[in-house]
Amino acid sequence: EVVLTQSPGTLYLSPGGRATLSCRASQSVSSGFLAWYQQKPGQAPRLLIYAASTRATGIPARFSGSGSGTDFTLTISTLEPEDFAVYYCQHFGSSPTWTFGQGTKVEIK
Amino acid sequence: QVQLQESGPGLVKPSETLSLTCVVSGYAISNGYDWGWIRQPPGKGLEWIARIHHSGTIHYNPSFESRVTISADTSKNQFSLKMTSMSATDTALYYCARRGQGLAMGAFDIWGQGTMVTVSS
């Protein structure tokens, strides 16, 4: 089973700043099956990125995903006030199984 | 616009069976897609539980396989989850979600708002 480890646990940034979130897989995975979600307090997760780098419908261009193999990154180029939230990476495995990372919280500095 | 709405008992006693339902609107589940259940304990991360294909194919997270059952009722356009032998560690927000298609097939692209389940005597 693939284990996803996200870092850092909490990222303290100011609005207008750039956020770089990491997701590391315990073994090489297909980038086609790596996704990112945003979750705000009291809300369900929202799909941001699928297939490692494709933005979901309606997701602003300031969100971008990259990576391959075991290392994946979610970048928010210019943080807006509404971007302060928890972000999860997720992998779809062949069993099939869906595995989530433990999350990175982006907090206002 | 596809929407998912979970419903459940809110409070379950230890050792009892949990029954949850997800009503889908805006799309007939018999027409396609996979549908799944994911949970989130308070203050913690997300955990996939089960998935049902529109054809009826089912898969479970091995961690839950011995005590969960997912099913679908196309006449009511809903799918359900039953989880037996509930304990305090099963206290969580339970989400239903739709699995994406095509390039998004590895992700859940539409989620319900979640239903909180507390296990307590």
mmCIF file of C-alpha atoms in Angstrom:
data_model
loop_
_atom_site.group_PDB
_atom_site.id
_atom_site.type_symbol
_atom_site.label_atom_id
_atom_site.label_comp_id
_atom_site.label_asym_id
_atom_site.label_seq_id
_atom_site.Cartn_x
_atom_site.Cartn_y
_atom_site.Cartn_z
ATOM 1 C CA GLU A 1 0.000 0.000 0.000
ATOM 2 C CA VAL A 2 1.265 3.441 -0.934
ATOM 3 C CA VAL A 3 1.758 5.853 1.957
ATOM 4 C CA LEU A 4 1.628 9.574 1.199
ATOM 5 C CA THR A 5 3.589 11.934 3.433
ATOM 6 C CA GLN A 6 2.853 15.644 3.169
ATOM 7 C CA SER A 7 5.152 18.416 4.314
ATOM 8 C CA PRO A 8 5.236 20.714 6.025
ATOM 9 C CA GLY A 9 2.463 20.043 8.474
ATOM 10 C CA THR A 10 1.692 23.745 8.683
ATOM 11 C CA LEU A 11 2.805 26.511 6.362
ATOM 12 C CA TYR A 12 2.683 30.077 7.662
ATOM 13 C CA LEU A 13 2.440 32.608 4.872
ATOM 14 C CA SER A 14 1.036 36.040 4.165
ATOM 15 C CA PRO A 15 -1.576 36.898 1.553
ATOM 16 C CA GLY A 16 0.226 37.552 -1.698
ATOM 17 C CA GLY A 17 2.882 35.000 -0.855
ATOM 18 C CA ARG A 18 3.748 31.811 -2.671
ATOM 19 C CA ALA A 19 2.894 28.418 -1.210
ATOM 20 C CA THR A 20 4.763 25.242 -2.049
ATOM 21 C CA LEU A 21 3.304 22.046 -0.620
ATOM 22 C CA SER A 22 4.993 18.669 -0.890
ATOM 23 C CA CYS A 23 3.550 15.167 -1.151
ATOM 24 C CA ARG A 24 5.941 12.248 -1.102
ATOM 25 C CA ALA A 25 4.857 8.693 -1.935
ATOM 26 C CA SER A 26 6.424 5.659 -0.278
ATOM 27 C CA GLN A 27 6.943 4.129 -3.720
ATOM 28 C CA SER A 28 6.839 5.366 -7.274
ATOM 29 C CA VAL A 29 3.294 6.038 -8.427
ATOM 30 C CA SER A 30 1.678 6.992 -11.676
ATOM 31 C CA SER A 31 1.249 10.740 -11.936
ATOM 32 C CA GLY A 32 -2.043 9.995 -13.652
ATOM 33 C CA PHE A 33 -3.485 8.971 -10.321
ATOM 34 C CA LEU A 34 -2.280 11.761 -8.023
ATOM 35 C CA ALA A 35 -4.781 14.410 -6.936
ATOM 36 C CA TRP A 36 -4.936 17.416 -4.613
ATOM 37 C CA TYR A 37 -7.873 18.707 -2.582
ATOM 38 C CA GLN A 38 -8.574 21.843 -0.600
ATOM 39 C CA GLN A 39 -10.655 21.716 2.569
ATOM 40 C CA LYS A 40 -11.907 24.733 4.471
ATOM 41 C CA PRO A 41 -13.348 24.516 7.995
ATOM 42 C CA GLY A 42 -16.836 23.054 7.991
ATOM 43 C CA GLN A 43 -16.694 22.212 4.303
ATOM 44 C CA ALA A 44 -16.200 19.106 2.237
ATOM 45 C CA PRO A 45 -12.950 18.652 0.345
ATOM 46 C CA ARG A 46 -12.855 20.275 -3.084
ATOM 47 C CA LEU A 47 -10.919 18.719 -5.935
ATOM 48 C CA LEU A 48 -8.207 21.105 -7.130
ATOM 49 C CA ILE A 49 -5.847 19.048 -9.254
ATOM 50 C CA TYR A 50 -6.046 15.604 -10.822
ATOM 51 C CA ALA A 51 -3.526 13.599 -12.825
ATOM 52 C CA ALA A 52 -0.857 15.511 -10.881
ATOM 53 C CA SER A 53 -1.109 18.697 -12.933
ATOM 54 C CA THR A 54 -4.580 19.198 -14.415
ATOM 55 C CA ARG A 55 -6.777 21.779 -12.752
ATOM 56 C CA ALA A 56 -10.331 20.720 -12.012
ATOM 57 C CA THR A 57 -13.238 22.699 -13.394
ATOM 58 C CA GLY A 58 -13.396 26.225 -12.018
ATOM 59 C CA ILE A 59 -10.056 26.111 -10.200
ATOM 60 C CA PRO A 60 -8.076 29.350 -10.579
ATOM 61 C CA ALA A 61 -4.824 29.343 -12.509
ATOM 62 C CA ARG A 62 -2.830 30.311 -9.394
ATOM 63 C CA PHE A 63 -3.109 26.658 -8.365
ATOM 64 C CA SER A 64 -0.692 24.335 -10.131
ATOM 65 C CA GLY A 65 0.498 20.799 -9.621
ATOM 66 C CA SER A 66 3.670 19.095 -10.688
ATOM 67 C CA GLY A 67 5.829 16.094 -10.028
ATOM 68 C CA SER A 68 6.371 12.470 -10.886
ATOM 69 C CA GLY A 69 7.543 9.222 -9.371
ATOM 70 C CA THR A 70 7.543 9.761 -5.617
ATOM 71 C CA ASP A 71 7.612 13.554 -5.341
ATOM 72 C CA PHE A 72 4.680 15.824 -6.091
ATOM 73 C CA THR A 73 4.101 19.507 -5.435
ATOM 74 C CA LEU A 74 1.116 21.791 -5.199
ATOM 75 C CA THR A 75 1.966 25.434 -5.755
ATOM 76 C CA ILE A 76 -0.250 28.417 -5.062
ATOM 77 C CA SER A 77 1.457 31.237 -6.883
ATOM 78 C CA THR A 78 -0.116 34.206 -5.089
ATOM 79 C CA LEU A 79 -2.108 33.450 -1.967
ATOM 80 C CA GLU A 80 -5.555 34.945 -1.762
ATOM 81 C CA PRO A 81 -7.334 35.232 1.603
ATOM 82 C CA GLU A 82 -9.670 32.388 0.629
ATOM 83 C CA ASP A 83 -6.733 30.018 0.021
ATOM 84 C CA PHE A 84 -5.936 29.580 3.704
ATOM 85 C CA ALA A 85 -7.111 26.031 4.266
ATOM 86 C CA VAL A 86 -5.945 22.441 4.588
ATOM 87 C CA TYR A 87 -4.657 20.676 1.483
ATOM 88 C CA TYR A 88 -4.576 16.931 0.928
ATOM 89 C CA CYS A 89 -2.867 14.870 -1.699
ATOM 90 C CA GLN A 90 -4.434 11.576 -2.733
ATOM 91 C CA HIS A 91 -3.368 8.555 -4.733
ATOM 92 C CA PHE A 92 -5.513 6.023 -6.557
ATOM 93 C CA GLY A 93 -4.031 2.562 -6.458
ATOM 94 C CA SER A 94 -4.643 -0.488 -8.552
ATOM 95 C CA SER A 95 -6.525 -2.635 -6.014
ATOM 96 C CA PRO A 96 -8.419 -0.239 -6.341
ATOM 97 C CA THR A 97 -7.763 1.909 -3.312
ATOM 98 C CA TRP A 98 -7.737 5.596 -2.578
ATOM 99 C CA THR A 99 -5.091 6.837 -0.124
ATOM 100 C CA PHE A 100 -4.799 10.332 1.312
ATOM 101 C CA GLY A 101 -1.898 12.201 2.809
ATOM 102 C CA GLN A 102 -2.259 13.620 6.297
ATOM 103 C CA GLY A 103 -2.706 17.168 5.054
ATOM 104 C CA THR A 104 -0.864 20.491 5.081
ATOM 105 C CA LYS A 105 -2.491 23.482 6.713
ATOM 106 C CA VAL A 106 -1.790 26.853 5.146
ATOM 107 C CA GLU A 107 -2.177 29.488 7.838
ATOM 108 C CA ILE A 108 -1.970 33.243 7.821
ATOM 109 C CA LYS A 109 1.344 34.517 9.142
ATOM 110 C CA GLN B 1 -25.772 20.232 -11.492
ATOM 111 C CA VAL B 2 -24.941 17.032 -9.675
ATOM 112 C CA GLN B 3 -25.401 17.141 -5.926
ATOM 113 C CA LEU B 4 -24.912 14.543 -3.216
ATOM 114 C CA GLN B 5 -26.631 14.600 0.163
ATOM 115 C CA GLU B 6 -25.781 12.250 3.004
ATOM 116 C CA SER B 7 -28.130 11.266 5.780
ATOM 117 C CA GLY B 8 -27.551 9.223 8.899
ATOM 118 C CA PRO B 9 -28.563 8.733 12.530
ATOM 119 C CA GLY B 10 -26.099 11.180 14.084
ATOM 120 C CA LEU B 11 -25.566 9.033 17.174
ATOM 121 C CA VAL B 12 -24.844 5.321 17.280
ATOM 122 C CA LYS B 13 -24.221 3.129 20.300
ATOM 123 C CA PRO B 14 -21.076 1.017 20.541
ATOM 124 C CA SER B 15 -21.403 -2.384 18.857
ATOM 125 C CA GLU B 16 -24.410 -1.219 16.815
ATOM 126 C CA THR B 17 -24.648 -1.007 13.045
ATOM 127 C CA LEU B 18 -24.413 2.307 11.232
ATOM 128 C CA SER B 19 -26.575 2.942 8.185
ATOM 129 C CA LEU B 20 -25.900 5.889 5.918
ATOM 130 C CA THR B 21 -27.565 6.981 2.706
ATOM 131 C CA CYS B 22 -26.398 9.299 -0.058
ATOM 132 C CA VAL B 23 -29.080 10.728 -2.331
ATOM 133 C CA VAL B 24 -27.829 11.874 -5.713
ATOM 134 C CA SER B 25 -29.613 14.622 -7.615
ATOM 135 C CA GLY B 26 -28.932 15.924 -11.087
ATOM 136 C CA TYR B 27 -27.682 12.598 -12.427
ATOM 137 C CA ALA B 28 -28.994 9.036 -12.609
ATOM 138 C CA ILE B 29 -26.463 6.780 -10.901
ATOM 139 C CA SER B 30 -27.443 3.920 -13.198
ATOM 140 C CA ASN B 31 -26.068 5.886 -16.155
ATOM 141 C CA GLY B 32 -22.456 5.789 -15.069
ATOM 142 C CA TYR B 33 -19.698 6.822 -12.660
ATOM 143 C CA ASP B 34 -18.490 5.214 -9.470
ATOM 144 C CA TRP B 35 -19.753 6.344 -6.091
ATOM 145 C CA GLY B 36 -17.909 6.139 -2.827
ATOM 146 C CA TRP B 37 -17.763 6.758 0.890
ATOM 147 C CA ILE B 38 -14.926 8.564 2.678
ATOM 148 C CA ARG B 39 -14.717 9.494 6.340
ATOM 149 C CA GLN B 40 -12.849 12.042 8.439
ATOM 150 C CA PRO B 41 -12.457 11.706 12.212
ATOM 151 C CA PRO B 42 -12.598 15.029 14.065
ATOM 152 C CA GLY B 43 -9.446 17.028 13.468
ATOM 153 C CA LYS B 44 -7.921 14.271 11.344
ATOM 154 C CA GLY B 45 -7.423 13.317 7.719
ATOM 155 C CA LEU B 46 -9.467 11.524 5.098
ATOM 156 C CA GLU B 47 -9.963 7.770 4.810
ATOM 157 C CA TRP B 48 -11.591 5.995 1.866
ATOM 158 C CA ILE B 49 -14.059 3.280 2.900
ATOM 159 C CA ALA B 50 -15.819 1.798 -0.126
ATOM 160 C CA ARG B 51 -16.771 2.294 -3.751
ATOM 161 C CA ILE B 52 -19.551 1.015 -5.968
ATOM 162 C CA HIS B 53 -19.521 1.107 -9.743
ATOM 163 C CA HIS B 54 -22.730 1.929 -11.562
ATOM 164 C CA SER B 55 -22.688 -1.643 -12.870
ATOM 165 C CA GLY B 56 -22.611 -2.966 -9.310
ATOM 166 C CA THR B 57 -18.915 -3.758 -8.963
ATOM 167 C CA ILE B 58 -17.809 -3.100 -5.412
ATOM 168 C CA HIS B 59 -14.480 -2.531 -3.708
ATOM 169 C CA TYR B 60 -13.682 -1.975 -0.049
ATOM 170 C CA ASN B 61 -10.752 -0.588 1.861
ATOM 171 C CA PRO B 62 -9.221 -3.734 3.407
ATOM 172 C CA SER B 63 -9.276 -1.959 6.763
ATOM 173 C CA PHE B 64 -13.076 -2.026 6.693
ATOM 174 C CA GLU B 65 -13.862 -4.979 4.464
ATOM 175 C CA SER B 66 -15.005 -7.312 7.226
ATOM 176 C CA ARG B 67 -17.669 -4.970 8.544
ATOM 177 C CA VAL B 68 -18.931 -2.715 5.737
ATOM 178 C CA THR B 69 -21.427 -3.145 2.955
ATOM 179 C CA ILE B 70 -22.049 -0.660 0.168
ATOM 180 C CA SER B 71 -25.129 -0.907 -2.011
ATOM 181 C CA ALA B 72 -27.078 1.138 -4.523
ATOM 182 C CA ASP B 73 -30.786 1.634 -5.156
ATOM 183 C CA THR B 74 -31.150 2.997 -8.655
ATOM 184 C CA SER B 75 -34.914 3.383 -8.278
ATOM 185 C CA LYS B 76 -34.304 5.930 -5.529
ATOM 186 C CA ASN B 77 -31.076 7.223 -7.095
ATOM 187 C CA GLN B 78 -29.138 6.672 -3.936
ATOM 188 C CA PHE B 79 -26.401 4.527 -2.494
ATOM 189 C CA SER B 80 -25.832 3.386 1.038
ATOM 190 C CA LEU B 81 -23.235 2.222 3.512
ATOM 191 C CA LYS B 82 -23.666 -0.136 6.428
ATOM 192 C CA MET B 83 -20.912 -0.499 8.996
ATOM 193 C CA THR B 84 -21.197 -3.053 11.784
ATOM 194 C CA SER B 85 -19.598 -3.251 15.218
ATOM 195 C CA MET B 86 -19.263 0.482 15.608
ATOM 196 C CA SER B 87 -16.840 1.792 18.197
ATOM 197 C CA ALA B 88 -15.695 5.198 19.426
ATOM 198 C CA THR B 89 -12.905 5.202 16.858
ATOM 199 C CA ASP B 90 -15.552 5.254 14.136
ATOM 200 C CA THR B 91 -16.726 8.674 15.254
ATOM 201 C CA ALA B 92 -16.247 10.783 12.155
ATOM 202 C CA LEU B 93 -17.726 12.943 9.449
ATOM 203 C CA TYR B 94 -18.849 10.579 6.695
ATOM 204 C CA TYR B 95 -18.809 11.869 3.121
ATOM 205 C CA CYS B 96 -20.237 10.396 -0.031
ATOM 206 C CA ALA B 97 -18.559 11.350 -3.272
ATOM 207 C CA ARG B 98 -18.487 10.735 -7.005
ATOM 208 C CA ARG B 99 -15.405 9.351 -8.660
ATOM 209 C CA GLY B 100 -14.263 11.287 -11.699
ATOM 210 C CA GLN B 101 -13.957 9.949 -15.210
ATOM 211 C CA GLY B 102 -11.300 10.048 -17.886
ATOM 212 C CA LEU B 103 -8.159 11.769 -16.676
ATOM 213 C CA ALA B 104 -9.925 12.453 -13.370
ATOM 214 C CA MET B 105 -10.739 8.796 -12.745
ATOM 215 C CA GLY B 106 -8.303 8.644 -9.863
ATOM 216 C CA ALA B 107 -10.055 11.369 -7.900
ATOM 217 C CA PHE B 108 -13.384 12.193 -6.321
ATOM 218 C CA ASP B 109 -14.729 15.226 -8.142
ATOM 219 C CA ILE B 110 -18.029 15.884 -6.380
ATOM 220 C CA TRP B 111 -18.622 15.528 -2.644
ATOM 221 C CA GLY B 112 -21.575 15.742 -0.350
ATOM 222 C CA GLN B 113 -21.462 18.009 2.679
ATOM 223 C CA GLY B 114 -20.955 15.101 5.043
ATOM 224 C CA THR B 115 -22.915 13.665 7.926
ATOM 225 C CA MET B 116 -21.458 13.513 11.428
ATOM 226 C CA VAL B 117 -21.642 10.203 13.226
ATOM 227 C CA THR B 118 -20.842 9.965 16.921
ATOM 228 C CA VAL B 119 -20.429 6.598 18.585
ATOM 229 C CA SER B 120 -21.331 6.815 22.240
ATOM 230 C CA SER B 121 -23.480 5.046 24.794
#
